[in-house]
Amino acid sequence: MNPKKLGTLGEQYAAQYLQCKHYRILKMNFNCKYGEIDIIAENKGIIIFVEVKTRKSTNYGRGMEAVNYVKQQKIRKVALYYLKENPGYFDGIRFDVIDIMLNNNNKFEIEHIENAF
Amino acid sequence: MLAQTKSCSIYGLESFLVDVEVDISNGLPSFDIVGLPDTAVRESRERVRSAIKNQEFDFPIKRITLNLAPADIRKEGPHFDLPIAIGILAATDQLPQEALKGYAIIGELSLDGRVRPVNGVLAMSIEAKQQGLKGIIVPIENVEEASVVSGIEAVGVTSLKEAALYFKGEHKAERRNDILHKNRNNEDEIKFEGDFSEVKGQENLKRCLEIAAAGQHNLIMTGPPGSGKTMIARRIPTILPSMTFEESLETTKIYSIAGLISDHSGLIRTRPFRSPHHTITPSGMVGGGRIPKPGEITLAHNGVLFLDELPEFPREILELLRQPLEDGKITIARAHATVSFPSKFMMVASMNPCPCGFYNSPFHQCSCTMRQIHKYRGKISGPLLDRMDMNLEVAPVKFSELEGPSTTDSATIRKRVEAARQLQLERYKNSNVYWNSQLTPAMINKYCRLDKNGKVLLKQAFNRMKLSARAYNKILKVSRTIADLEEKDLIKEYHVAEALQYHGREEDQIVN
């Protein structure tokens, strides 16, 4: 499985997971000139920007470790852009990271970090 | 999950207890240290991470926040690695938390998890004891130093794993207390380099140094080049009396913090002998730095500071010595900290009488002009000379003396010095004075009693030699030491006479 396919698979799985937790998916793969946000969701009036990281092994560390300062700043910028493009009422915003491990039995292990940064 | 361990940090020469609080919570993986850590402490993140991983523990991929309390004092040094690592293991339940109670932990980690020796362990051990802790975990190389303090269990460890196993109760880390006590009992033989018997002739100078060593009197030697001033000065350590336990502790503490205990063994038992070169800077001499570190005068505490070729030292540096010579301590104030270092040392200085070195020499013609001589001697200020209890002219060695048999050896002299030292310790037991040279005027009246002839002689000398009040006191102090060397309570006429001889003439007979 190539990395791109793995990423898409992970994002879809994460979206399902969020829906199970009664999150409303507003947008998948929001693109703009500043970059991309994997999932934008809403829950109890809070808009949540989710970065999904999918990995098959921890040889290069866990996925969530890759969400460093630069990546965080990027997501912040895109989020700001999104809010400007889609005006509307909201109680607050939040940034989450979802870390997905695809283990040897082709099963997903999911870890959801709320309010990650 | 929260965990807390204890460690120590150094401020000046004192140590203080530091709480290392580790909080591990969910969130993006990060590792932050707060509580005024300096660079070495901040860098411990990387060492701790690798060490934990390489000792087959799990490093949590979570949000780790570390606090070093009290948060208002700057923490320096790499010795926080081990307490931080242990704290993280405890916070992730890889170690039982309760076991950590009552222990201070000190040690630097290498990337593979071995524990490396650190500085200042003695001071930390003393502090841990005072704070009522029951044990202190230190690197194995430092364990002898730590176990000098009685009443606290010093545990030496070689690796992070060993420390962890100790807290799990599965491993008896090596305790050196017993071995040390054995060593302490047969420590009598201390090896010195050189011996007084190697110095031919110069009996007068040797006698003078014996007196100086017995009473810790400051001494200045003036003489032509090659007359043995430096040679004999380098042998001073061989005749110095041994240190008391308290003195040993003080000196070891200083050397431990300065990182100068080379083999990381226990107490230092020989008195320090420091001979800084005259290119030394002011902060090198009295101590300094952004966070003050001890200088040469503090390293010479309880020992000897030897300044060879005194006039070559910049005047600025010589003047710095005045206050420490008087007070026995130096207070260094810097933006980040103000600390006091002890500096009770015996100052031994040597100099030539003039730039060419042969002024007043019976064998050589001096080639200096009067102006040059004045300028040379003017480099040493009156107030500094005033603080020298003994001022001695050294004559060149004669051929017959060079050929002659060797004389008294250091061991014999040391025995006499030791006896005189014991007398002083006994006499000044309940005061804060330890040596004759430290006597205050009131104490001089009390302890330096003269016999009738002695009084007469001193009165005559006072008038004839036009002595100052300070010179009078100096002579009495030196006579006291001379009498002590003979174990006499009353100071006799010939004791005073000898002391007068070492007084040196005022303004050293420069004939215009």
mmCIF file with all atom_site columns, C-alpha atoms in Angstrom, chain A residues 62 64-65 72 97 113 116-117, chain B residues 26-29 49 61-63:
data_model
loop_
_atom_site.group_PDB
_atom_site.id
_atom_site.type_symbol
_atom_site.label_atom_id
_atom_site.label_alt_id
_atom_site.label_comp_id
_atom_site.label_asym_id
_atom_site.label_entity_id
_atom_site.label_seq_id
_atom_site.pdbx_PDB_ins_code
_atom_site.Cartn_x
_atom_site.Cartn_y
_atom_site.Cartn_z
_atom_site.occupancy
_atom_site.B_iso_or_equiv
_atom_site.pdbx_formal_charge
_atom_site.auth_seq_id
_atom_site.auth_comp_id
_atom_site.auth_asym_id
_atom_site.auth_atom_id
_atom_site.pdbx_PDB_model_num
ATOM 1  C CA . ARG A 1 62  ? 4.657  7.762  16.301 1.00 0.00 ? 62  ARG A CA 1
ATOM 2  C CA . MET A 1 64  ? 1.622  12.326 16.475 1.00 0.00 ? 64  MET A CA 1
ATOM 3  C CA . GLU A 1 65  ? 5.262  13.100 17.095 1.00 0.00 ? 65  GLU A CA 1
ATOM 4  C CA . GLN A 1 72  ? 0.913  23.357 13.990 1.00 0.00 ? 72  GLN A CA 1
ATOM 5  C CA . VAL A 1 97  ? -4.691 15.170 16.386 1.00 0.00 ? 97  VAL A CA 1
ATOM 6  C CA . ILE A 1 113 ? -5.763 13.759 21.275 1.00 0.00 ? 113 ILE A CA 1
ATOM 7  C CA . ALA A 1 116 ? -3.660 18.997 21.141 1.00 0.00 ? 116 ALA A CA 1
ATOM 8  C CA . PHE A 1 117 ? -2.204 22.458 20.696 1.00 0.00 ? 117 PHE A CA 1
ATOM 9  C CA . ASN B 2 26  ? -2.362 13.221 27.391 1.00 0.00 ? 26  ASN B CA 1
ATOM 10 C CA . GLY B 2 27  ? -1.632 15.513 24.524 1.00 0.00 ? 27  GLY B CA 1
ATOM 11 C CA . LEU B 2 28  ? 0.839  15.975 21.772 1.00 0.00 ? 28  LEU B CA 1
ATOM 12 C CA . PRO B 2 29  ? 4.182  14.475 22.772 1.00 0.00 ? 29  PRO B CA 1
ATOM 13 C CA . ARG B 2 49  ? 15.089 10.280 26.604 1.00 0.00 ? 49  ARG B CA 1
ATOM 14 C CA . ILE B 2 61  ? 4.951  9.413  24.108 1.00 0.00 ? 61  ILE B CA 1
ATOM 15 C CA . LYS B 2 62  ? 2.898  11.923 26.011 1.00 0.00 ? 62  LYS B CA 1
ATOM 16 C CA . ARG B 2 63  ? 2.992  15.447 27.188 1.00 0.00 ? 63  ARG B CA 1
#
